[in-house]
Every structure is written in C-alpha cells, then in structure tokens.
GROMACS .gro file of C-alpha atoms in nm:
model
  507
    1UNK     CA    1  16.212   7.776  12.481
    2UNK     CA    2  16.482   7.507  12.444
    3UNK     CA    3  16.553   7.289  12.145
    4UNK     CA    4  16.392   6.978  12.296
    5UNK     CA    5  16.048   7.140  12.298
    6UNK     CA    6  16.034   7.221  11.930
    7UNK     CA    7  15.919   6.877  11.816
    8UNK     CA    8  15.557   6.976  11.879
    9UNK     CA    9  15.584   7.321  11.721
   10UNK     CA   10  15.415   7.349  11.382
   11UNK     CA   11  15.684   7.347  11.112
   12UNK     CA   12  15.719   7.680  10.929
   13UNK     CA   13  15.607   7.702  10.568
   14UNK     CA   14  15.886   7.726  10.311
   15UNK     CA   15  15.776   8.052  10.149
   16UNK     CA   16  16.112   8.233  10.181
   17UNK     CA   17  16.294   8.044   9.904
   18UNK     CA   18  16.186   8.275   9.621
   19UNK     CA   19  16.276   8.587   9.820
   20UNK     CA   20  16.625   8.453   9.895
   21UNK     CA   21  16.694   8.293   9.558
   22UNK     CA   22  16.948   8.558   9.457
   23UNK     CA   23  17.153   8.540   9.778
   24UNK     CA   24  17.440   8.303   9.847
   25UNK     CA   25  17.404   8.250  10.220
   26UNK     CA   26  17.719   8.182  10.417
   27UNK     CA   27  17.754   8.010  10.750
   28UNK     CA   28  17.778   8.236  11.051
   29UNK     CA   29  18.086   8.057  11.183
   30UNK     CA   30  18.252   7.725  11.254
   31UNK     CA   31  18.008   7.642  11.527
   32UNK     CA   32  17.994   7.664  11.903
   33UNK     CA   33  18.198   7.449  12.142
   34UNK     CA   34  18.014   7.204  12.363
   35UNK     CA   35  18.106   7.391  12.683
   36UNK     CA   36  17.856   7.206  12.902
   37UNK     CA   37  17.925   6.858  12.764
   38UNK     CA   38  17.571   6.820  12.634
   39UNK     CA   39  17.513   6.469  12.496
   40UNK     CA   40  17.516   6.454  12.115
   41UNK     CA   41  17.527   6.834  12.094
   42UNK     CA   42  17.529   6.980  11.743
   43UNK     CA   43  17.711   7.314  11.756
   44UNK     CA   44  17.621   7.418  11.404
   45UNK     CA   45  17.492   7.774  11.386
   46UNK     CA   46  17.126   7.822  11.301
   47UNK     CA   47  17.194   8.154  11.128
   48UNK     CA   48  17.333   8.217  10.782
   49UNK     CA   49  17.373   8.550  10.609
   50UNK     CA   50  17.456   8.701  10.273
   51UNK     CA   51  17.414   8.996  10.038
   52UNK     CA   52  17.191   9.025   9.735
   53UNK     CA   53  16.852   9.136   9.602
   54UNK     CA   54  16.554   9.094   9.832
   55UNK     CA   55  16.222   9.182   9.670
   56UNK     CA   56  16.421   9.365   9.405
   57UNK     CA   57  16.630   9.575   9.645
   58UNK     CA   58  16.994   9.509   9.737
   59UNK     CA   59  17.022   9.424  10.106
   60UNK     CA   60  17.196   9.205  10.363
   61UNK     CA   61  16.994   8.905  10.480
   62UNK     CA   62  17.031   8.727  10.815
   63UNK     CA   63  16.833   8.403  10.791
   64UNK     CA   64  16.740   8.162  11.072
   65UNK     CA   65  16.719   7.790  10.992
   66UNK     CA   66  16.452   7.625  11.206
   67UNK     CA   67  16.586   7.277  11.128
   68UNK     CA   68  16.897   7.347  11.339
   69UNK     CA   69  16.791   7.319  11.703
   70UNK     CA   70  16.467   7.499  11.625
   71UNK     CA   71  16.655   7.808  11.512
   72UNK     CA   72  16.784   7.863  11.865
   73UNK     CA   73  17.045   8.134  11.907
   74UNK     CA   74  17.394   8.054  12.034
   75UNK     CA   75  17.750   8.181  12.037
   76UNK     CA   76  17.818   8.124  11.668
   77UNK     CA   77  17.488   8.284  11.571
   78UNK     CA   78  17.576   8.599  11.765
   79UNK     CA   79  17.908   8.622  11.581
   80UNK     CA   80  17.736   8.573  11.248
   81UNK     CA   81  17.470   8.832  11.318
   82UNK     CA   82  17.732   9.085  11.427
   83UNK     CA   83  17.921   9.019  11.103
   84UNK     CA   84  17.604   9.068  10.896
   85UNK     CA   85  17.524   9.397  11.071
   86UNK     CA   86  17.880   9.522  11.026
   87UNK     CA   87  17.870   9.433  10.656
   88UNK     CA   88  17.538   9.617  10.615
   89UNK     CA   89  17.698   9.925  10.769
   90UNK     CA   90  18.003   9.895  10.542
   91UNK     CA   91  17.812   9.867  10.214
   92UNK     CA   92  17.533  10.098  10.339
   93UNK     CA   93  17.247   9.867  10.263
   94UNK     CA   94  16.958   9.766  10.493
   95UNK     CA   95  16.977   9.454  10.707
   96UNK     CA   96  16.683   9.212  10.687
   97UNK     CA   97  16.638   8.956  10.965
   98UNK     CA   98  16.427   8.656  10.865
   99UNK     CA   99  16.340   8.516  11.207
  100UNK     CA  100  16.246   8.156  11.292
  101UNK     CA  101  16.369   8.086  11.642
  102UNK     CA  102  16.264   7.961  11.982
  103UNK     CA  103  16.517   8.191  12.146
  104UNK     CA  104  16.845   8.124  12.325
  105UNK     CA  105  17.016   7.787  12.272
  106UNK     CA  106  16.979   7.635  12.616
  107UNK     CA  107  17.237   7.364  12.550
  108UNK     CA  108  17.500   7.639  12.569
  109UNK     CA  109  17.378   7.784  12.898
  110UNK     CA  110  17.490   8.139  12.969
  111UNK     CA  111  17.742   8.116  12.685
  112UNK     CA  112  17.445   8.131  12.449
  113UNK     CA  113  17.270   8.394  12.659
  114UNK     CA  114  17.560   8.641  12.638
  115UNK     CA  115  17.515   8.642  12.264
  116UNK     CA  116  17.220   8.875  12.319
  117UNK     CA  117  17.422   9.179  12.434
  118UNK     CA  118  17.656   9.116  12.139
  119UNK     CA  119  17.353   9.152  11.914
  120UNK     CA  120  17.241   9.467  12.096
  121UNK     CA  121  17.583   9.625  12.045
  122UNK     CA  122  17.590   9.524  11.679
  123UNK     CA  123  17.254   9.691  11.622
  124UNK     CA  124  17.366  10.000  11.813
  125UNK     CA  125  17.657  10.029  11.569
  126UNK     CA  126  17.411   9.991  11.281
  127UNK     CA  127  17.207  10.275  11.432
  128UNK     CA  128  17.516  10.494  11.455
  129UNK     CA  129  17.585  10.425  11.088
  130UNK     CA  130  17.230  10.532  10.999
  131UNK     CA  131  17.143  10.202  10.830
  132UNK     CA  132  16.795  10.054  10.850
  133UNK     CA  133  16.699   9.716  10.994
  134UNK     CA  134  16.387   9.521  10.894
  135UNK     CA  135  16.264   9.206  11.067
  136UNK     CA  136  16.022   8.940  10.943
  137UNK     CA  137  15.887   8.737  11.235
  138UNK     CA  138  15.795   8.391  11.110
  139UNK     CA  139  15.687   8.070  11.284
  140UNK     CA  140  15.802   8.083  11.561
  141UNK     CA  141  15.973   8.400  11.686
  142UNK     CA  142  16.019   8.399  12.063
  143UNK     CA  143  16.269   8.452  12.342
  144UNK     CA  144  16.586   8.653  12.313
  145UNK     CA  145  16.570   8.668  11.935
  146UNK     CA  146  16.237   8.851  11.957
  147UNK     CA  147  16.363   9.069  12.244
  148UNK     CA  148  16.692   9.186  12.095
  149UNK     CA  149  16.634   9.159  11.719
  150UNK     CA  150  16.268   9.142  11.620
  151UNK     CA  151  16.114   9.388  11.865
  152UNK     CA  152  16.394   9.644  11.820
  153UNK     CA  153  16.408   9.657  11.441
  154UNK     CA  154  16.319   9.979  11.260
  155UNK     CA  155  16.036   9.816  11.064
  156UNK     CA  156  15.886   9.480  11.149
  157UNK     CA  157  15.618   9.250  11.016
  158UNK     CA  158  15.486   8.913  11.131
  159UNK     CA  159  15.365   8.630  10.913
  160UNK     CA  160  15.006   8.523  10.967
  161UNK     CA  161  14.986   8.218  11.190
  162UNK     CA  162  15.326   8.268  11.350
  163UNK     CA  163  15.385   8.243  11.723
  164UNK     CA  164  15.533   8.578  11.831
  165UNK     CA  165  15.621   8.676  12.186
  166UNK     CA  166  15.877   8.690  12.461
  167UNK     CA  167  15.801   8.347  12.603
  168UNK     CA  168  15.665   8.059  12.397
  169UNK     CA  169  15.319   7.935  12.497
  170UNK     CA  170  15.452   7.614  12.655
  171UNK     CA  171  15.709   7.807  12.854
  172UNK     CA  172  15.430   8.033  12.980
  173UNK     CA  173  15.232   7.727  13.088
  174UNK     CA  174  15.535   7.575  13.261
  175UNK     CA  175  15.627   7.895  13.444
  176UNK     CA  176  15.278   8.010  13.544
  177UNK     CA  177  15.082   7.687  13.558
  178UNK     CA  178  14.832   7.822  13.306
  179UNK     CA  179  14.870   7.822  12.929
  180UNK     CA  180  14.802   8.154  12.755
  181UNK     CA  181  14.475   8.190  12.566
  182UNK     CA  182  14.470   8.086  12.203
  183UNK     CA  183  14.457   8.445  12.082
  184UNK     CA  184  14.775   8.543  12.271
  185UNK     CA  185  15.137   8.522  12.153
  186UNK     CA  186  15.039   8.534  11.786
  187UNK     CA  187  15.113   8.751  11.486
  188UNK     CA  188  14.757   8.877  11.510
  189UNK     CA  189  14.783   8.976  11.876
  190UNK     CA  190  15.123   9.137  11.815
  191UNK     CA  191  14.977   9.346  11.535
  192UNK     CA  192  14.676   9.446  11.746
  193UNK     CA  193  14.911   9.561  12.022
  194UNK     CA  194  15.126   9.763  11.784
  195UNK     CA  195  15.427   9.535  11.839
  196UNK     CA  196  15.467   9.477  11.466
  197UNK     CA  197  15.390   9.719  11.185
  198UNK     CA  198  15.201   9.466  10.974
  199UNK     CA  199  15.059   9.114  10.987
  200UNK     CA  200  15.105   8.962  10.642
  201UNK     CA  201  15.023   8.644  10.458
  202UNK     CA  202  15.342   8.492  10.314
  203UNK     CA  203  15.257   8.599   9.960
  204UNK     CA  204  15.228   8.964  10.073
  205UNK     CA  205  15.570   8.983  10.241
  206UNK     CA  206  15.763   9.054   9.918
  207UNK     CA  207  15.561   9.365   9.836
  208UNK     CA  208  15.591   9.498  10.191
  209UNK     CA  209  15.964   9.432  10.192
  210UNK     CA  210  16.007   9.608   9.859
  211UNK     CA  211  15.842   9.923   9.993
  212UNK     CA  212  16.026   9.903  10.324
  213UNK     CA  213  16.370   9.846  10.170
  214UNK     CA  214  16.319  10.107   9.900
  215UNK     CA  215  16.238  10.357  10.173
  216UNK     CA  216  16.533  10.261  10.394
  217UNK     CA  217  16.802  10.232  10.126
  218UNK     CA  218  17.045  10.526  10.146
  219UNK     CA  219  17.125  10.710   9.826
  220UNK     CA  220  17.488  10.593   9.816
  221UNK     CA  221  17.675  10.341   9.601
  222UNK     CA  222  17.679   9.977   9.705
  223UNK     CA  223  18.057   9.980   9.739
  224UNK     CA  224  18.142  10.342   9.814
  225UNK     CA  225  18.488  10.463   9.723
  226UNK     CA  226  18.676  10.658   9.988
  227UNK     CA  227  18.653  11.031   9.945
  228UNK     CA  228  18.818  11.311  10.138
  229UNK     CA  229  18.612  11.438  10.428
  230UNK     CA  230  18.480  11.780  10.329
  231UNK     CA  231  18.558  12.072  10.554
  232UNK     CA  232  18.274  12.160  10.787
  233UNK     CA  233  18.105  12.484  10.684
  234UNK     CA  234  18.205  12.788  10.881
  235UNK     CA  235  17.938  12.845  11.148
  236UNK     CA  236  17.708  13.126  11.052
  237UNK     CA  237  17.549  13.378  11.289
  238UNK     CA  238  17.214  13.281  11.434
  239UNK     CA  239  16.968  13.429  11.184
  240UNK     CA  240  16.624  13.573  11.236
  241UNK     CA  241  16.333  13.338  11.160
  242UNK     CA  242  16.319  13.279  10.781
  243UNK     CA  243  16.043  13.440  10.577
  244UNK     CA  244  15.738  13.231  10.483
  245UNK     CA  245  15.772  13.024  10.165
  246UNK     CA  246  15.442  13.147  10.027
  247UNK     CA  247  15.407  13.516   9.966
  248UNK     CA  248  15.157  13.683  10.193
  249UNK     CA  249  15.085  13.360  10.380
  250UNK     CA  250  15.101  13.535  10.716
  251UNK     CA  251  14.786  13.729  10.638
  252UNK     CA  252  14.508  13.476  10.679
  253UNK     CA  253  14.145  13.500  10.768
  254UNK     CA  254  14.067  13.384  11.121
  255UNK     CA  255  13.771  13.423  11.356
  256UNK     CA  256  13.710  13.752  11.538
  257UNK     CA  257  13.745  13.595  11.884
  258UNK     CA  258  13.921  13.302  12.042
  259UNK     CA  259  13.599  13.118  12.120
  260UNK     CA  260  13.478  13.158  11.763
  261UNK     CA  261  13.813  13.022  11.643
  262UNK     CA  262  13.773  12.715  11.864
  263UNK     CA  263  13.420  12.652  11.742
  264UNK     CA  264  13.521  12.706  11.379
  265UNK     CA  265  13.812  12.465  11.415
  266UNK     CA  266  13.597  12.193  11.566
  267UNK     CA  267  13.318  12.230  11.310
  268UNK     CA  268  13.513  12.291  10.989
  269UNK     CA  269  13.533  12.034  10.711
  270UNK     CA  270  13.904  11.958  10.679
  271UNK     CA  271  14.134  11.658  10.625
  272UNK     CA  272  14.209  11.429  10.915
  273UNK     CA  273  14.561  11.361  11.031
  274UNK     CA  274  14.557  11.021  10.863
  275UNK     CA  275  14.445  11.171  10.532
  276UNK     CA  276  14.725  11.428  10.545
  277UNK     CA  277  14.979  11.162  10.640
  278UNK     CA  278  14.888  10.959  10.331
  279UNK     CA  279  14.900  11.270  10.111
  280UNK     CA  280  15.253  11.344  10.232
  281UNK     CA  281  15.378  10.986  10.196
  282UNK     CA  282  15.148  10.810   9.949
  283UNK     CA  283  15.389  10.517   9.900
  284UNK     CA  284  15.514  10.494  10.257
  285UNK     CA  285  15.525  10.215  10.513
  286UNK     CA  286  15.313  10.246  10.826
  287UNK     CA  287  15.465  10.240  11.174
  288UNK     CA  288  15.222  10.063  11.403
  289UNK     CA  289  15.123  10.157  11.753
  290UNK     CA  290  14.860  10.039  11.996
  291UNK     CA  291  14.684  10.377  12.011
  292UNK     CA  292  14.444  10.449  11.722
  293UNK     CA  293  14.465  10.819  11.806
  294UNK     CA  294  14.817  10.841  11.660
  295UNK     CA  295  14.936  10.728  11.317
  296UNK     CA  296  15.286  10.728  11.173
  297UNK     CA  297  15.448  10.643  10.840
  298UNK     CA  298  15.794  10.647  10.684
  299UNK     CA  299  15.856  10.706  10.315
  300UNK     CA  300  15.982  10.936  10.043
  301UNK     CA  301  15.821  11.275   9.994
  302UNK     CA  302  15.654  11.310   9.653
  303UNK     CA  303  15.860  11.490   9.389
  304UNK     CA  304  15.555  11.633   9.209
  305UNK     CA  305  15.235  11.798   9.318
  306UNK     CA  306  14.891  11.651   9.266
  307UNK     CA  307  14.870  11.864   8.948
  308UNK     CA  308  15.191  11.695   8.821
  309UNK     CA  309  15.398  12.010   8.866
  310UNK     CA  310  15.735  11.973   9.043
  311UNK     CA  311  15.739  12.054   9.412
  312UNK     CA  312  15.947  12.362   9.490
  313UNK     CA  313  16.288  12.313   9.649
  314UNK     CA  314  16.273  11.936   9.692
  315UNK     CA  315  16.619  11.847   9.824
  316UNK     CA  316  16.772  11.499   9.824
  317UNK     CA  317  16.866  11.546  10.188
  318UNK     CA  318  16.503  11.574  10.289
  319UNK     CA  319  16.344  11.326  10.045
  320UNK     CA  320  16.309  11.070  10.324
  321UNK     CA  321  16.060  11.162  10.594
  322UNK     CA  322  15.880  11.020  10.894
  323UNK     CA  323  15.536  11.171  10.943
  324UNK     CA  324  15.334  11.145  11.265
  325UNK     CA  325  14.968  11.241  11.295
  326UNK     CA  326  14.913  11.326  11.661
  327UNK     CA  327  14.540  11.306  11.632
  328UNK     CA  328  14.479  11.056  11.352
  329UNK     CA  329  14.111  11.146  11.364
  330UNK     CA  330  13.950  11.463  11.489
  331UNK     CA  331  13.876  11.522  11.855
  332UNK     CA  332  14.089  11.234  11.981
  333UNK     CA  333  14.312  11.237  12.288
  334UNK     CA  334  14.631  11.028  12.253
  335UNK     CA  335  14.733  10.797  12.534
  336UNK     CA  336  15.074  10.670  12.646
  337UNK     CA  337  15.109  10.428  12.354
  338UNK     CA  338  15.050  10.711  12.110
  339UNK     CA  339  15.333  10.916  12.257
  340UNK     CA  340  15.560  10.611  12.253
  341UNK     CA  341  15.495  10.587  11.880
  342UNK     CA  342  15.589  10.955  11.845
  343UNK     CA  343  15.913  10.884  12.033
  344UNK     CA  344  15.989  10.589  11.806
  345UNK     CA  345  15.923  10.798  11.495
  346UNK     CA  346  16.150  11.081  11.613
  347UNK     CA  347  16.433  10.839  11.687
  348UNK     CA  348  16.391  10.665  11.351
  349UNK     CA  349  16.397  10.995  11.160
  350UNK     CA  350  16.714  11.093  11.342
  351UNK     CA  351  16.883  10.759  11.281
  352UNK     CA  352  16.813  10.759  10.906
  353UNK     CA  353  16.863  11.131  10.851
  354UNK     CA  354  16.509  11.187  10.727
  355UNK     CA  355  16.290  11.482  10.811
  356UNK     CA  356  16.039  11.454  11.096
  357UNK     CA  357  15.699  11.605  11.015
  358UNK     CA  358  15.430  11.615  11.282
  359UNK     CA  359  15.063  11.685  11.215
  360UNK     CA  360  14.889  11.817  11.526
  361UNK     CA  361  14.514  11.797  11.581
  362UNK     CA  362  14.422  11.706  11.937
  363UNK     CA  363  14.247  11.888  12.220
  364UNK     CA  364  14.500  11.731  12.456
  365UNK     CA  365  14.634  11.403  12.588
  366UNK     CA  366  14.420  11.134  12.744
  367UNK     CA  367  14.337  11.182  13.110
  368UNK     CA  368  14.178  10.967  13.375
  369UNK     CA  369  14.288  10.670  13.586
  370UNK     CA  370  14.378  10.437  13.299
  371UNK     CA  371  14.607  10.691  13.132
  372UNK     CA  372  14.765  10.787  13.463
  373UNK     CA  373  14.845  10.431  13.566
  374UNK     CA  374  14.986  10.360  13.218
  375UNK     CA  375  15.233  10.647  13.254
  376UNK     CA  376  15.086  10.924  13.039
  377UNK     CA  377  15.301  11.197  13.195
  378UNK     CA  378  15.630  11.015  13.138
  379UNK     CA  379  15.526  10.915  12.786
  380UNK     CA  380  15.453  11.278  12.694
  381UNK     CA  381  15.779  11.392  12.848
  382UNK     CA  382  15.979  11.124  12.669
  383UNK     CA  383  15.816  11.210  12.336
  384UNK     CA  384  15.885  11.581  12.379
  385UNK     CA  385  16.249  11.504  12.460
  386UNK     CA  386  16.276  11.276  12.155
  387UNK     CA  387  16.139  11.544  11.920
  388UNK     CA  388  16.367  11.810  12.068
  389UNK     CA  389  16.668  11.579  12.033
  390UNK     CA  390  16.596  11.461  11.679
  391UNK     CA  391  16.904  11.559  11.474
  392UNK     CA  392  16.706  11.581  11.148
  393UNK     CA  393  16.504  11.877  11.019
  394UNK     CA  394  16.172  11.890  11.204
  395UNK     CA  395  15.848  12.060  11.101
  396UNK     CA  396  15.516  12.072  11.291
  397UNK     CA  397  15.187  12.164  11.126
  398UNK     CA  398  14.893  12.244  11.352
  399UNK     CA  399  14.595  12.183  11.125
  400UNK     CA  400  14.324  12.160  11.389
  401UNK     CA  401  14.312  12.162  11.766
  402UNK     CA  402  14.623  12.210  11.976
  403UNK     CA  403  14.568  12.159  12.344
  404UNK     CA  404  14.815  12.165  12.630
  405UNK     CA  405  15.142  11.976  12.667
  406UNK     CA  406  14.983  11.679  12.493
  407UNK     CA  407  14.988  11.873  12.167
  408UNK     CA  408  15.313  12.056  12.243
  409UNK     CA  409  15.509  11.728  12.258
  410UNK     CA  410  15.478  11.705  11.879
  411UNK     CA  411  15.524  12.077  11.816
  412UNK     CA  412  15.870  12.147  11.964
  413UNK     CA  413  16.026  12.151  11.618
  414UNK     CA  414  16.254  12.370  11.407
  415UNK     CA  415  15.952  12.529  11.240
  416UNK     CA  416  15.588  12.542  11.353
  417UNK     CA  417  15.317  12.617  11.098
  418UNK     CA  418  14.946  12.681  11.154
  419UNK     CA  419  14.644  12.674  10.925
  420UNK     CA  420  14.342  12.907  10.932
  421UNK     CA  421  14.132  12.632  11.092
  422UNK     CA  422  14.351  12.574  11.394
  423UNK     CA  423  14.424  12.699  11.742
  424UNK     CA  424  14.678  12.629  12.018
  425UNK     CA  425  14.632  12.686  12.387
  426UNK     CA  426  14.783  12.597  12.724
  427UNK     CA  427  14.468  12.404  12.814
  428UNK     CA  428  14.140  12.335  12.636
  429UNK     CA  429  13.886  12.613  12.688
  430UNK     CA  430  13.668  12.378  12.892
  431UNK     CA  431  13.961  12.278  13.114
  432UNK     CA  432  14.074  12.638  13.150
  433UNK     CA  433  13.721  12.742  13.240
  434UNK     CA  434  13.711  12.499  13.531
  435UNK     CA  435  14.058  12.598  13.648
  436UNK     CA  436  14.004  12.974  13.622
  437UNK     CA  437  13.636  12.965  13.723
  438UNK     CA  438  13.536  13.145  13.404
  439UNK     CA  439  13.294  13.063  13.123
  440UNK     CA  440  13.466  12.864  12.848
  441UNK     CA  441  13.398  13.144  12.599
  442UNK     CA  442  13.573  13.400  12.819
  443UNK     CA  443  13.868  13.167  12.883
  444UNK     CA  444  13.914  13.111  12.509
  445UNK     CA  445  13.890  13.482  12.425
  446UNK     CA  446  14.162  13.564  12.676
  447UNK     CA  447  14.398  13.280  12.575
  448UNK     CA  448  14.558  13.431  12.264
  449UNK     CA  449  14.498  13.102  12.084
  450UNK     CA  450  14.420  13.211  11.727
  451UNK     CA  451  14.684  13.150  11.457
  452UNK     CA  452  14.736  13.524  11.409
  453UNK     CA  453  14.780  13.571  11.785
  454UNK     CA  454  15.034  13.290  11.801
  455UNK     CA  455  15.229  13.424  11.506
  456UNK     CA  456  15.243  13.766  11.666
  457UNK     CA  457  15.364  13.613  11.992
  458UNK     CA  458  15.644  13.428  11.808
  459UNK     CA  459  15.506  13.080  11.875
  460UNK     CA  460  15.409  13.008  11.515
  461UNK     CA  461  15.662  13.070  11.237
  462UNK     CA  462  15.422  13.083  10.945
  463UNK     CA  463  15.050  13.084  10.873
  464UNK     CA  464  14.938  12.875  10.580
  465UNK     CA  465  14.669  13.006  10.345
  466UNK     CA  466  14.456  12.692  10.364
  467UNK     CA  467  14.396  12.361  10.540
  468UNK     CA  468  14.370  12.144  10.229
  469UNK     CA  469  14.608  11.855  10.172
  470UNK     CA  470  14.785  12.017   9.875
  471UNK     CA  471  14.868  12.335  10.068
  472UNK     CA  472  14.992  12.143  10.370
  473UNK     CA  473  15.198  11.901  10.159
  474UNK     CA  474  15.364  12.181   9.961
  475UNK     CA  475  15.443  12.376  10.277
  476UNK     CA  476  15.589  12.073  10.455
  477UNK     CA  477  15.811  11.978  10.161
  478UNK     CA  478  15.928  12.335  10.106
  479UNK     CA  479  16.018  12.389  10.471
  480UNK     CA  480  16.192  12.051  10.498
  481UNK     CA  481  16.400  12.135  10.192
  482UNK     CA  482  16.486  12.478  10.331
  483UNK     CA  483  16.588  12.337  10.667
  484UNK     CA  484  16.793  12.071  10.490
  485UNK     CA  485  17.017  12.339  10.343
  486UNK     CA  486  17.111  12.474  10.685
  487UNK     CA  487  17.426  12.367  10.863
  488UNK     CA  488  17.302  12.092  11.100
  489UNK     CA  489  17.486  12.233  11.400
  490UNK     CA  490  17.337  12.576  11.342
  491UNK     CA  491  16.991  12.431  11.292
  492UNK     CA  492  17.007  12.237  11.617
  493UNK     CA  493  17.142  12.540  11.800
  494UNK     CA  494  16.853  12.747  11.671
  495UNK     CA  495  16.604  12.485  11.788
  496UNK     CA  496  16.759  12.472  12.132
  497UNK     CA  497  16.757  12.852  12.157
  498UNK     CA  498  16.400  12.873  12.038
  499UNK     CA  499  16.263  12.630  12.295
  500UNK     CA  500  16.483  12.732  12.588
  501UNK     CA  501  16.386  13.102  12.590
  502UNK     CA  502  16.066  13.297  12.636
  503UNK     CA  503  15.841  13.407  12.352
  504UNK     CA  504  15.971  13.724  12.193
  505UNK     CA  505  15.652  13.931  12.167
  506UNK     CA  506  15.323  14.020  12.335
  507UNK     CA  507  14.972  14.077  12.206
   0.00000   0.00000   0.00000
C-alpha cells in the first residue's frame, strides 16, 4: 500500500502514549534522499526508537509514526530499525516493535524495498544474540513491515480493530478485482488463524507486554561489564543414562497386557495437555497456532510447589521454558499447523536458551486428504528436526497416548518420561490391526507399548509414579535443572547418539 492511499484509512487511536511515556525516542536517521525525484517528497523517517521502561520492564522500543507517509517503511527506517536491534543485543534487553504501517514506501521504489532484507539480517543477528523480539500490530499493519517484522517476531499481538495482513484490503481489490470480505485482513482473523498470539483491546496491551517482556528479559545487567571468557569445561566421557530423580519411580503399576494398557489410558481420569501446560507455566504467555489440537506457552518455571515447598534443583539456567502440549485435549490428532507450532516453539526455546518441555498425548497425527494436501508429512518431519536440533535442554513427558511418528516428533528429546497411564507405539492398535491383519487386542499385546516395556527397551528414561499435575511438574523441573548442569556440547552429543542408534535392549 503506498502513502497516497492512506487518506481513507481509519486513523489509529492514540493509546500508546502512556506506554511510551518513559522513553526518549530518537529519529532513525537524517532521512532518505529523493532518488526518484518524487514531487514534494518528504524523506523523514517514519520510525523512531529508544530505550526505557515499557509496561514496567526495561526494553528497546521501535515505534512507527503513522502521520509520516502512513508509517511507510523506507531507507532511513531500515537503518533505524537495524540500529535499534543492534542496541537491544548490546544491552541484552528485548526489542518491542510498535507497528503502524502500510508497508514499503513506494516513493522510494526499490531503494525502499531493499530495506526489508536489512531488517531480516538485523533480526537474524538479534536471534544469534538470544534476545527476544515482541511486536504489537496496530492500525494498520500490512506489507513488508508485517512480512519481515510483525509476522517473524517471537511474540506478537494485534490490537482489536486493526487491519493486519500482507496486502491491504484496497491493494487486494486492485490486484484481484474483488475486495476481501469484511472479516478478512483483521486482527480477529489473524488471531483465529494463529498468526498472532493474542488479539487485545488497547487497554489490555500493557498487561500482556509486561508478562511477555518479563519472560523474555535475560538475567543479565542492563549495561554488562566485560568479563573474561571462562574456559570451556573439559569434555567428559559419555555417561550412562542418569538415575531417576524420584526413588523407586521405575517400579510403577501398569496393566497386565498391552491392550488393557491402551484401554486404561483412554478411559482414565487425568489432566489434559492444556491443564498440564498451565500448571508448568502458570504465569506464561501463550504461543498461538491455528490447530486447537496443539497448545504452547513460554514462561518461567515456578520456584515453589503447589504446597509452597521449594522445587528441588531449580537452576537459573532452566528457569525459562517453552512448553508444548501435543494433544491439548485427549484423543486429538494434530494437523500440519500444530506441528508448525511445535517447530516454532523449539526454535524459540533454542534462541532464548530456555528448556523445551513437550507433553505428549495423541493417538497420532491427522490423516486424510485435507492433512495430506496441507503437507502433514513435511510438517511432522520439520518439527522432529527442530526438536532434535534445539540447543537447549529438552524433556518429553508422555502422559497419555503416544501413537506413531506424529507423537515421536515431540518425543525426540534429551530425556523421555512416561506416566502409569500412558503408552507409546509405532502405530495405533487399530491402525496396526488393519496393517497386520490381526485383531486390535492382539496387535496391542504384541507391540511392547506399556511404560514398563518401553523402559526395559531403553526408549523411556524414567517412569513417573503418577499422572497428576504436581508429579509431572516436579519431574519436568527436576530433569530440566539436571540437564542444565551438563556441558551443552556433551548433552547435544548424547542426544544425537541416543536418536541415531538402535534401542539397547529387548523384551
């Protein structure tokens, strides 16, 4: 959308003033030259940035001014944004992008367009530094600013009533001959599609930002003083799997047969993935996706138990965590969008150095024509690769059903735990029955799918004594803390060895 079309765009509400009151915003540069000789061109940048408290948390703000060419993005804006991102990396504080833009400044032609890869490189450097990026999509947020900044931020919200999308509605009408429906290209439609993590009224943005920035802020001084680089620990020999954190936890009561275990798992009263996710990160920020079968959240692990007793072995290195419930509710089969959310969560945990905890309860991935045409196989493969590559400590807890590669994508972690009311198999008993031409009961009994079977085979590292939220939370925190004390290179080598070799035992 170019600057001449903004006259008919509803002016954004001025709700940001209170949030930005403590920040002295500086110009992003001296302005852009009028390379194309545009009549009466105003080269002032539409972006200003500065450092200060946002919703009570120190951060770097990059703020778009809609009154300057409709917030369109040009050469000077790219330079300013790159400077803001570099400063955020230097002082190790999150970057917050307050977006109000119609996209690329068309009066600059391709000179404005090439600002977009400059932004992409600046954010890649921010990723390498492990610093978080939050975006607030306000009225409007379209074009290259949405593509390169809004849609790629670590956490993102949209303000109710805002236009949000790649192309503005009038550009869509001009290019296709048909305007988009009224319920398209909005904050509401973006939230429904999982493109933003929250749709918020303006008065709710401050609270969301406080939680998001508190979560993303590294535990380092604002202006760190240089310190000598410590010597890397001497690599240690690859150890045997560590003992369980709870004495005797490997002796648990399970069903007598595989089929009974499956039936018990499906019928048992136990917490859902979403309930466990909220127990692990009660004050976290949700990561949105378009698949209701998968839920994700980022936050700080609780320092005390529900009974107000300290959690054992809570380490600062593992206080931050991203938790994914692959199977937000029981009996659900995730589709491609669910696995894309898992991939996003794994990458975010790795970028920020937080633990990745996956909660597995699914009979398998979605099947059928819709899932196939939407790329279910590639989405599962990409998610599995992202979990395997995550540089942070990773823990999987199978607390219900575990079926096929759809469940395995979330289970290829440093440590895999199972509860008494769980099972894991290469294919659901019903699917295996059809494939092997056996009754489902016989297929399940021969599959070695019970927790005790899987521990004996070397697939599961530990068996938890219960499936309640307190037991699962304590086990996840304890294992994350334990993994956090390992040399990272050794831990990643162990993970690679574990998942690149055969199981060590037989039944």
